[in-house]
XYZ file of C-alpha atoms in Angstrom:
680
model
C 29.167 -9.901 9.193
C 27.021 -10.292 6.187
C 24.925 -7.380 4.926
C 21.611 -8.644 3.747
C 18.881 -6.541 2.173
C 15.734 -6.914 0.193
C 16.129 -5.153 -3.069
C 13.108 -2.844 -3.298
C 12.856 0.006 -5.845
C 14.467 2.564 -3.517
C 18.181 2.322 -4.522
C 19.583 4.667 -2.049
C 17.759 2.826 0.913
C 19.983 -0.289 0.043
C 23.323 1.480 -0.921
C 23.622 4.107 1.844
C 23.857 1.559 4.698
C 26.558 -0.259 2.993
C 28.639 2.944 2.525
C 27.912 3.936 6.189
C 29.205 0.491 7.400
C 32.368 0.905 5.270
C 33.160 4.465 6.080
C 32.721 3.586 9.941
C 35.102 0.540 10.084
C 32.333 -2.119 9.883
C 32.800 -3.325 6.310
C 30.801 -6.319 5.731
C 32.367 -9.567 4.594
C 29.711 -10.006 1.984
C 26.687 -8.113 0.527
C 23.740 -10.269 -0.130
C 20.909 -8.687 -2.185
C 17.439 -10.251 -2.363
C 15.645 -8.892 -5.451
C 12.094 -9.821 -6.852
C 11.797 -10.322 -10.473
C 10.887 -6.532 -10.738
C 13.898 -5.431 -9.019
C 16.465 -7.894 -10.363
C 17.767 -5.310 -12.863
C 18.241 -2.782 -10.024
C 20.145 -5.502 -8.032
C 22.358 -5.958 -10.988
C 23.016 -2.260 -11.423
C 23.868 -1.992 -7.743
C 26.195 -4.902 -7.906
C 27.986 -3.358 -10.823
C 28.385 -0.145 -8.828
C 29.760 -1.880 -5.799
C 32.276 -3.907 -7.797
C 33.605 -0.755 -9.332
C 34.043 0.937 -6.012
C 35.063 -2.050 -3.779
C 37.016 -4.391 -5.823
C 37.358 -7.076 -3.106
C 33.758 -6.871 -1.809
C 31.830 -10.138 -2.498
C 28.316 -9.433 -3.819
C 25.690 -12.078 -4.246
C 22.200 -11.940 -5.717
C 19.550 -14.332 -4.637
C 16.105 -13.674 -6.223
C 13.015 -14.146 -3.985
C 9.269 -14.200 -4.367
C 7.229 -10.930 -4.227
C 4.940 -12.471 -1.764
C 5.439 -14.702 1.221
C 4.861 -17.800 -0.871
C 7.141 -19.583 -3.426
C 6.586 -17.947 -6.753
C 5.953 -19.557 -10.138
C 9.704 -19.403 -10.985
C 10.429 -21.460 -7.817
C 12.037 -18.324 -6.184
C 11.386 -18.633 -2.243
C 9.979 -16.111 -0.020
C 12.526 -13.738 1.479
C 12.182 -15.130 5.198
C 13.026 -18.592 3.956
C 16.141 -17.189 2.085
C 17.069 -15.310 5.378
C 16.793 -18.470 7.397
C 19.680 -19.972 5.192
C 22.048 -17.248 6.386
C 21.085 -16.752 9.859
C 22.826 -19.859 11.171
C 26.175 -18.613 9.939
C 28.590 -17.475 12.673
C 29.454 -14.400 10.662
C 26.001 -13.021 11.683
C 23.566 -10.897 9.834
C 23.239 -7.143 9.443
C 19.660 -6.778 8.072
C 18.609 -3.644 6.181
C 15.251 -2.563 7.528
C 14.689 -0.088 4.598
C 14.763 -2.401 1.497
C 11.638 -3.797 0.228
C 7.969 -3.608 1.402
C 6.930 -3.315 5.075
C 5.386 -6.872 5.086
C 8.631 -8.477 3.717
C 10.729 -6.638 6.253
C 8.419 -7.713 9.128
C 8.441 -11.299 7.992
C 12.189 -11.357 7.805
C 12.495 -9.624 11.303
C 10.103 -12.155 12.667
C 12.322 -14.939 11.365
C 15.465 -13.161 13.051
C 13.487 -12.522 16.259
C 15.324 -15.385 18.130
C 18.872 -14.720 17.113
C 21.205 -12.120 17.908
C 21.017 -9.852 14.910
C 21.921 -6.469 13.742
C 19.577 -4.309 12.023
C 20.408 -1.095 10.156
C 17.956 1.522 9.249
C 18.769 4.691 7.242
C 16.723 8.009 7.466
C 17.275 11.541 6.512
C 19.292 12.408 9.552
C 21.496 9.401 9.885
C 22.137 5.676 9.626
C 21.124 3.754 12.739
C 22.612 0.361 13.689
C 20.804 -1.675 16.288
C 21.640 -4.943 17.829
C 18.410 -6.887 18.867
C 17.774 -10.246 20.652
C 14.314 -11.443 21.397
C 12.829 -7.949 21.395
C 15.475 -6.465 23.509
C 17.685 -3.718 22.432
C 21.323 -4.625 23.246
C 23.155 -1.821 21.514
C 22.775 1.087 19.336
C 25.031 3.276 17.103
C 24.196 6.251 14.828
C 26.542 7.056 11.742
C 26.618 10.240 9.950
C 25.416 10.290 6.418
C 27.723 8.995 3.779
C 29.139 11.334 1.187
C 26.913 12.023 -2.027
C 26.852 9.681 -4.900
C 25.566 10.232 -8.377
C 22.087 9.331 -7.503
C 20.369 10.547 -10.759
C 22.630 8.292 -12.861
C 22.400 5.302 -10.421
C 18.614 5.665 -10.140
C 18.121 6.132 -13.855
C 16.104 9.295 -13.370
C 15.358 10.918 -16.695
C 16.639 14.605 -16.176
C 18.158 17.606 -17.983
C 20.496 20.208 -16.485
C 19.804 23.582 -18.027
C 23.152 25.339 -18.085
C 21.596 28.530 -19.630
C 19.284 29.078 -16.756
C 20.396 31.284 -13.760
C 19.823 30.631 -10.165
C 16.599 32.283 -8.828
C 17.698 35.687 -7.381
C 15.758 34.908 -4.132
C 17.606 31.663 -3.336
C 20.866 33.201 -4.393
C 20.376 36.150 -2.094
C 19.115 33.952 0.818
C 22.100 31.650 0.638
C 24.517 34.494 0.902
C 22.789 36.535 3.554
C 22.193 33.403 5.758
C 25.876 32.163 5.311
C 24.866 28.987 3.631
C 27.183 27.347 1.333
C 25.829 25.318 -1.474
C 25.619 21.558 -0.681
C 28.600 19.498 -1.958
C 28.089 18.288 -5.497
C 24.816 20.194 -5.786
C 23.119 20.319 -9.140
C 21.637 23.716 -10.208
C 18.737 24.207 -12.680
C 17.637 20.627 -12.989
C 14.470 19.487 -14.987
C 12.646 16.420 -14.038
C 9.452 15.968 -16.045
C 7.890 19.363 -16.499
C 9.215 20.853 -13.297
C 12.229 23.049 -12.964
C 14.258 22.716 -9.830
C 16.455 25.527 -8.699
C 18.716 23.187 -6.757
C 19.163 19.477 -6.072
C 21.549 17.455 -3.954
C 21.929 14.147 -2.357
C 21.530 14.344 1.419
C 22.818 10.834 1.957
C 19.542 8.767 2.144
C 17.410 10.951 -0.046
C 17.563 13.292 -2.890
C 16.612 16.914 -2.013
C 14.909 19.062 -4.643
C 14.234 22.733 -4.077
C 12.430 25.307 -6.063
C 11.035 28.715 -5.880
C 7.468 29.641 -6.710
C 6.757 31.873 -8.561
C 9.685 30.699 -10.822
C 11.687 33.061 -12.986
C 9.841 34.310 -15.985
C 11.855 33.521 -18.956
C 12.049 35.992 -21.812
C 9.285 35.633 -24.339
C 7.214 33.212 -22.140
C 3.680 33.853 -20.880
C 3.067 35.060 -17.196
C 3.244 32.211 -14.643
C -0.017 30.476 -13.618
C 0.612 29.809 -9.940
C -2.080 27.147 -9.598
C -0.792 25.349 -12.527
C 2.872 25.540 -11.347
C 1.749 24.358 -7.818
C -0.123 21.290 -9.168
C 2.756 20.353 -11.274
C 4.964 20.110 -8.222
C 2.342 18.182 -6.363
C 1.674 15.749 -9.138
C 5.444 15.151 -9.667
C 6.088 14.832 -5.795
C 3.317 12.015 -5.423
C 4.270 10.019 -8.409
C 7.106 7.460 -7.840
C 7.317 6.335 -11.395
C 8.258 9.832 -12.637
C 11.218 9.852 -10.164
C 12.215 6.235 -11.407
C 10.741 4.873 -8.067
C 13.145 7.150 -6.109
C 11.106 6.926 -2.910
C 13.453 8.732 -0.534
C 13.110 12.103 -2.137
C 12.421 15.373 -0.342
C 10.681 18.154 -2.407
C 10.674 21.678 -0.773
C 8.994 24.847 -2.410
C 10.076 28.308 -1.117
C 7.391 30.854 -1.583
C 5.789 33.963 -0.106
C 2.429 33.332 -1.375
C -0.126 31.920 1.142
C -2.286 30.142 -1.328
C 0.626 28.191 -2.901
C 1.781 27.116 0.741
C -1.655 25.868 1.730
C -2.281 23.980 -1.387
C 1.097 22.199 -1.015
C 0.235 21.329 2.533
C -3.281 20.021 1.970
C -2.971 18.388 -1.501
C 0.648 17.346 -1.269
C 0.099 14.289 0.737
C 3.078 14.855 2.937
C 5.285 14.479 -0.093
C 6.152 18.068 -0.706
C 7.338 20.545 1.869
C 6.797 24.345 1.843
C 8.926 27.060 3.361
C 6.569 30.093 3.577
C 8.999 33.147 3.432
C 6.784 36.332 3.572
C 8.632 39.709 3.434
C 8.687 39.924 7.199
C 10.150 36.460 7.701
C 12.476 36.753 4.771
C 14.400 39.751 6.411
C 14.503 38.417 9.844
C 16.870 36.051 11.842
C 13.960 33.628 11.969
C 13.971 33.411 8.124
C 17.671 32.517 8.123
C 17.175 29.940 10.746
C 14.425 28.209 8.498
C 16.764 28.426 5.436
C 19.561 26.846 7.563
C 17.309 24.027 8.824
C 16.348 23.233 5.230
C 20.049 22.385 4.500
C 20.520 20.358 7.471
C 19.749 16.771 8.269
C 17.412 16.171 11.314
C 17.215 12.881 13.156
C 13.624 12.081 13.991
C 12.926 11.288 17.656
C 9.813 10.884 19.905
C 10.234 14.798 20.523
C 8.227 16.544 23.259
C 4.694 15.023 22.419
C 3.189 12.986 25.050
C 0.898 9.943 25.268
C -2.703 10.970 24.638
C -5.047 9.157 26.919
C -7.839 7.011 25.214
C -10.664 9.111 24.033
C -14.168 7.618 23.846
C -15.763 6.925 20.389
C -18.755 5.008 19.400
C -17.841 2.344 16.797
C -16.009 -0.332 18.577
C -16.657 -4.089 18.574
C -16.911 -4.163 22.515
C -14.826 -7.366 22.517
C -11.689 -5.885 24.038
C -9.581 -6.116 20.810
C -6.815 -3.666 20.498
C -5.206 -2.421 17.261
C -1.592 -0.901 17.289
C -0.623 0.947 14.027
C 1.516 3.879 13.154
C 0.026 7.363 12.107
C 2.266 8.440 9.235
C 2.399 11.378 6.842
C 0.559 9.189 4.350
C -2.842 8.672 6.025
C -4.550 6.087 3.902
C -2.780 3.029 5.381
C -3.675 4.055 8.764
C -7.335 4.653 7.864
C -7.327 1.170 5.876
C -5.964 -0.585 8.986
C -8.475 1.002 11.258
C -11.596 0.565 9.002
C -10.406 -3.081 8.057
C -9.621 -4.429 11.676
C -12.469 -2.457 13.231
C -11.128 -2.933 16.790
C -12.567 -2.149 20.003
C -9.673 0.100 20.929
C -6.806 1.577 18.653
C -3.594 3.019 19.779
C -1.630 5.106 17.004
C 2.001 5.522 17.157
C 3.025 8.939 16.107
C 6.070 11.238 15.705
C 5.326 14.309 17.518
C 6.151 17.715 15.883
C 5.373 16.656 12.293
C 2.724 19.253 11.092
C 0.923 16.750 8.908
C 0.751 14.066 11.460
C -0.305 16.551 14.291
C -3.196 17.566 11.966
C -4.256 14.020 11.412
C -4.149 13.425 15.266
C -6.286 16.481 15.948
C -8.810 15.477 13.373
C -9.121 12.004 14.840
C -9.703 13.381 18.254
C -12.238 15.808 16.879
C -14.090 13.252 14.856
C -14.211 10.266 17.182
C -17.942 9.518 16.232
C -17.041 8.524 12.742
C -14.154 6.261 13.658
C -14.936 2.461 13.795
C -13.398 2.097 17.436
C -14.723 2.666 20.918
C -11.548 4.446 22.146
C -8.546 5.962 20.524
C -5.072 6.792 22.090
C -1.750 8.049 20.716
C 1.736 6.869 21.660
C 4.709 9.037 20.703
C 7.624 7.296 18.995
C 10.518 8.196 16.854
C 11.098 7.825 13.096
C 13.275 4.775 13.881
C 10.743 3.331 16.141
C 12.940 2.085 18.892
C 10.709 3.523 21.596
C 8.068 0.877 20.562
C 10.072 -1.772 22.619
C 9.402 0.191 25.939
C 5.569 0.237 25.446
C 3.576 -1.910 27.807
C 1.694 -4.719 26.288
C -2.192 -4.624 26.116
C -4.087 -5.952 29.062
C -5.734 -9.155 28.236
C -5.856 -10.991 24.843
C -6.936 -9.561 21.558
C -3.851 -7.350 20.659
C -3.108 -7.090 17.068
C -0.578 -4.822 15.124
C -0.552 -3.787 11.502
C 2.911 -2.990 10.256
C 1.991 -1.178 6.925
C 1.439 2.447 8.119
C 4.367 4.402 9.273
C 8.211 4.163 8.580
C 10.085 0.847 7.915
C 11.973 1.341 11.237
C 8.618 1.625 13.056
C 7.485 -1.583 11.234
C 10.613 -3.425 12.367
C 10.307 -2.556 16.038
C 6.497 -3.071 16.115
C 7.102 -6.579 14.638
C 9.660 -7.322 17.560
C 7.468 -5.922 20.029
C 4.353 -7.874 18.995
C 6.504 -11.131 18.691
C 7.732 -10.541 22.273
C 4.154 -10.378 23.559
C 2.582 -12.983 21.328
C 0.455 -10.707 19.367
C -0.870 -11.122 15.787
C 0.976 -9.248 12.996
C -1.036 -8.118 9.862
C -0.091 -6.283 6.816
C -2.037 -4.425 4.057
C -1.885 -6.029 0.528
C -4.007 -3.605 -1.419
C -3.724 -5.573 -4.863
C -4.989 -8.592 -3.198
C -7.745 -6.654 -1.272
C -6.798 -8.252 2.064
C -4.816 -7.961 5.243
C -2.958 -11.243 5.773
C -1.465 -12.371 9.057
C 2.418 -12.577 9.041
C 3.852 -15.139 8.404
C 0.737 -17.199 7.977
C -2.704 -17.188 9.624
C -5.936 -15.408 9.416
C -6.890 -12.920 6.606
C -9.010 -9.880 6.951
C -10.872 -8.159 4.113
C -9.668 -4.808 3.090
C -12.074 -1.808 3.713
C -11.719 1.882 3.437
C -13.744 4.817 4.765
C -16.506 6.453 2.634
C -15.338 9.736 1.036
C -17.158 11.958 3.644
C -15.654 10.050 6.560
C -12.201 10.322 4.926
C -12.564 14.043 4.525
C -13.522 14.425 8.168
C -10.716 12.052 9.525
C -8.051 14.015 7.544
C -9.109 17.230 8.921
C -10.141 18.632 5.470
C -12.166 21.721 5.982
C -15.435 21.247 3.878
C -18.115 23.882 3.283
C -20.502 21.699 1.495
C -20.514 17.775 1.109
C -23.004 18.112 -1.811
C -25.709 15.325 -2.663
C -25.224 11.691 -1.731
C -26.293 8.370 -3.327
C -29.730 8.439 -1.697
C -30.441 12.113 -3.098
C -29.441 10.993 -6.578
C -31.827 8.153 -6.591
C -34.768 10.433 -5.950
C -33.967 11.800 -9.459
C -33.963 8.278 -10.966
C -36.610 9.053 -13.613
C -34.898 12.350 -14.816
C -31.490 10.624 -14.964
C -32.764 7.591 -16.769
C -34.544 9.696 -19.499
C -31.298 11.594 -20.104
C -29.286 8.409 -20.505
C -32.043 7.016 -22.886
C -31.642 10.166 -24.986
C -27.903 10.080 -25.150
C -27.959 6.312 -25.954
C -30.410 6.999 -28.788
C -28.224 9.862 -30.067
C -25.246 7.536 -30.142
C -27.004 4.800 -31.917
C -28.556 7.054 -34.521
C -25.200 8.881 -35.080
C -26.823 12.237 -33.983
C -24.354 15.090 -33.348
C -24.183 15.940 -29.612
C -23.586 19.569 -30.423
C -27.417 19.942 -31.114
C -28.259 19.130 -27.307
C -30.247 20.667 -25.807
C -31.366 23.373 -28.161
C -32.359 21.208 -31.103
C -35.568 19.007 -31.043
C -34.831 15.430 -31.912
C -36.882 12.467 -33.094
C -34.898 9.299 -33.062
C -37.540 6.718 -33.367
C -37.866 5.217 -29.943
C -36.969 8.417 -28.142
C -37.818 12.026 -28.670
C -36.642 15.329 -27.059
C -37.554 19.128 -27.352
C -36.446 22.109 -25.425
C -38.643 24.018 -23.071
C -38.729 27.623 -22.054
C -37.733 28.475 -18.529
C -38.211 31.887 -16.714
C -35.187 31.127 -14.398
C -32.789 30.875 -17.223
C -32.245 27.188 -16.528
C -32.474 24.970 -19.527
C -35.273 22.521 -19.750
C -35.723 19.645 -22.008
C -38.693 17.258 -22.323
C -37.751 13.688 -23.185
C -40.251 11.022 -24.088
C -39.353 7.256 -24.848
C -41.570 4.370 -26.435
C -43.740 2.904 -23.809
C -43.807 5.806 -21.482
C -47.112 7.427 -20.590
C -45.732 10.923 -19.992
C -42.542 12.578 -20.951
C -39.798 13.242 -18.416
C -38.858 16.864 -17.931
C -35.120 17.634 -17.149
C -33.748 20.731 -15.736
C -30.162 21.630 -17.155
C -28.973 24.265 -14.742
C -25.956 26.402 -15.997
C -23.442 25.331 -13.438
C -23.314 21.664 -14.762
C -24.906 20.232 -11.529
C -27.244 18.214 -13.841
C -24.240 16.617 -15.680
C -22.488 15.879 -12.347
C -25.731 14.260 -11.028
C -25.991 12.125 -14.263
C -22.413 10.928 -13.997
C -22.916 10.100 -10.260
C -26.239 8.296 -11.192
C -24.367 6.092 -13.687
C -21.766 5.182 -10.939
C -24.521 4.113 -8.703
C -25.745 1.905 -11.588
C -22.253 0.552 -11.867
C -22.306 -0.658 -8.128
C -20.642 2.215 -6.303
C -20.776 1.812 -2.556
C -20.695 5.717 -1.915
C -21.066 8.669 -4.325
C -20.853 12.438 -3.293
C -21.869 15.134 -5.844
C -20.123 18.512 -5.647
C -17.787 18.568 -2.666
C -16.503 21.866 -1.761
C -13.285 22.288 0.436
C -12.379 25.436 2.263
C -9.065 27.136 2.814
C -7.548 27.241 6.328
C -9.088 29.872 8.767
C -6.120 32.108 8.224
C -6.190 32.011 4.363
C -10.089 32.403 4.485
C -9.966 35.521 6.490
C -7.396 36.986 4.311
C -9.537 36.125 1.107
C -12.753 37.606 2.682
C -10.884 40.807 3.229
C -9.866 40.810 -0.430
C -13.325 39.637 -1.630
C -15.948 40.852 0.956
C -19.344 39.358 0.983
C -18.094 35.888 -0.325
C -17.021 32.774 1.415
C -14.435 31.479 -1.188
C -14.052 27.785 -1.449
C -10.679 26.067 -2.300
C -11.585 23.040 -4.374
C -14.776 22.017 -6.260
C -14.967 18.157 -6.541
C -17.398 17.281 -8.971
C -17.915 13.424 -8.398
C -16.318 11.330 -5.640
C -17.164 7.730 -5.468
C -15.967 4.636 -3.669
C -16.123 1.149 -5.124
C -15.156 -1.260 -2.315
C -11.480 -0.266 -1.545
C -10.958 2.245 -4.454
C -11.742 5.976 -4.743
C -12.635 7.499 -8.058
C -12.702 11.388 -8.623
C -14.337 12.444 -11.814
C -14.138 16.034 -13.280
C -17.400 16.687 -15.382
C -17.817 19.262 -18.176
C -20.965 19.627 -20.199
C -20.186 22.664 -22.130
C -17.566 23.620 -24.802
C -14.787 21.190 -24.521
C -11.854 22.940 -22.685
C -8.330 21.873 -22.858
C -8.017 18.238 -22.055
C -4.582 18.462 -20.389
C -5.581 21.273 -17.983
C -8.825 19.382 -16.905
C -6.858 16.198 -16.459
C -4.349 17.903 -14.236
C -7.227 19.397 -12.227
C -8.876 15.999 -11.772
C -5.450 14.552 -10.757
C -4.850 17.262 -8.344
C -8.295 16.821 -6.734
C -7.837 12.961 -6.641
C -4.713 13.531 -4.356
C -6.893 14.931 -1.681
C -8.036 11.262 -1.169
C -4.500 9.795 -1.474
C -2.096 8.793 -4.123
C -4.071 5.639 -5.079
C -7.227 7.455 -5.981
C -8.401 7.227 -9.637
C -8.863 10.477 -11.394
C -11.069 10.534 -14.620
C -12.748 13.226 -16.834
C -15.921 13.124 -18.454
C -16.525 15.657 -21.323
C -20.336 15.404 -22.602
C -19.131 16.408 -25.952
C -16.136 13.985 -26.203
C -17.448 12.126 -29.315
C -14.808 9.274 -29.674
C -14.039 6.208 -27.610
C -12.422 6.819 -24.221
C -8.843 7.591 -24.425
C -5.840 7.580 -22.037
C -3.857 10.742 -21.355
C -0.113 10.542 -20.863
C -0.488 10.676 -17.144
C -2.820 7.670 -17.029
C -6.062 9.590 -16.881
C -8.991 8.317 -18.867
C -11.265 10.906 -20.804
C -14.675 9.740 -21.973
C -17.865 11.169 -23.227
C -21.684 10.779 -23.823
C -21.470 7.590 -25.758
C -19.808 5.701 -22.954
C -21.737 7.431 -20.213
C -24.898 6.197 -21.803
C -23.716 2.731 -21.593
C -23.247 1.709 -17.832
C -21.609 -1.686 -18.737
C -18.974 0.264 -20.682
C -18.498 2.605 -17.928
C -17.856 -0.326 -15.523
C -15.333 -1.735 -17.844
C -13.602 1.694 -18.113
C -13.510 1.971 -14.290
C -11.588 -1.281 -14.165
C -9.161 -0.128 -17.005
C -8.550 3.020 -15.170
C -7.704 1.294 -11.976
C -5.296 -1.089 -13.778
C -3.660 1.993 -15.482
C -3.423 3.958 -12.244
C -1.475 0.982 -10.510
C 1.102 1.055 -13.269
C 1.874 4.845 -12.725
C 2.268 4.630 -8.937
């Protein structure tokens, strides 16, 4: 039997199935790796590792195209290369966890008619399936292989701090709950600017654990909980900072409710939280939670049931049905739904996952905003094998999208669709389309407006702010401010004089006005105008947020929302209201959210004295995560006098000179989009 795997950026997803086969008496005759140009160096690194550990194991590397077409270097698409091996009597064991979902689906589609083995690793075990024409012939589950030096193999930049003691809470909890430290665990590990108390290889993934608040080191300033929490969120959502280590599991242990909720709502499902308040910590339940943290759990369909179709309002009425997974990362599911716009949609979900259950509840509660007439939910496990038991849709018009969900779900959804002669589509975000696999129709990519996104994800919002239509009612006022800033930039006038200083810049003049309401007012007149425009500059920066939003409208934004304020959970809100009676505290204040076709932008706006750029950029980055990891965060400081600059984390900062030049802003938006794609 030959082990064949696409070589993605997830090293462990390719290595661990090989180790499991060897350790369970199913050693492959040959290992065939199919890297793209980007992952060819990783394939070479893995080849060297295998040759050192298994002297007589044959390893071959065959480069393939990143797409389903032959590339410029003449490398064939992966399905064509798979076809060269599938006729061999030795048979194929295809790894369903290497590469992108669309590549896996295309290869699985090519192997549909032959008797093939598929191996799929996940956090609880390594699953081996034998499939033929959509029928599951046999299944085995292997225990996770022993740990390997993942940090070295993956090339993750890290540092072990030998002078740093284990957090007392973690040390005490492990002892009281009778938990031994995982084999070959690493203590006090720093990755980026996050200090982990413990890290270990759980077989198919790296497990990273830290306690918030962390230990305060002698001579250091008190811990800023918001900053520490957002450091973890930003690291957990950024694959490049982990050297593309996708199968990683970050868990934060805390006794602080606010920290737990922020991780849940802003972490995008990439960072778990174990809330251990004093009552829980000293109870048997607390020990049980700690023990589960150090165990692997094999995902299954659980106890969730099929949710019958629920009526909505946005379907085509043509009988079309979309089947797609509902995963912990919600954006692919929403993109599939908004792009296909079916009459009916059936979401495949894994019951019991808190994030997925939250999304399911939100979909049912907000049916009126979904572009489908009915929505239903079908329970399946993480591996996706239950998909083969689903009945086919009645009548024609069935289509599946294999991008959302796990790679195992993509594999079985492909076989199920092939069995029932249904179309298979995938999401190719950079190409802005949803092509049919292997070839066929192409659907344009669409995403929901920001407000619909927040509703569909169950985000609690106290105020959606002002929209595009509201901004355009202030067009004269906004245009006058831009005219003034453009004149100041051209004349070299220092922005620090605005708005208190009267200015005469030739073609444009301004003077401050008195206001009894403490708001600042400024009168602006430009050559050719019959009367000056009067602009109100409130003290809360709302005028500046409107101005930034107005410029985005001029740049062609499809949707703009100004000043969105999100709420805490009902439990956290009740607790905070007891602490601060008379107020309804909001959780996050998003200055400007915009959608340009299939991209979201979040812009943090500051008109006053320039604050620390790094902190403001981190704030914008964290707010952007609410809309998914592909959202582009930016910062606009009115008093930023130089050209736009790119912070180390790929976030652009710009000021009044750029803002007053909409074509320059449009170019900056494109640059920020390209930069964001490099860091994710």
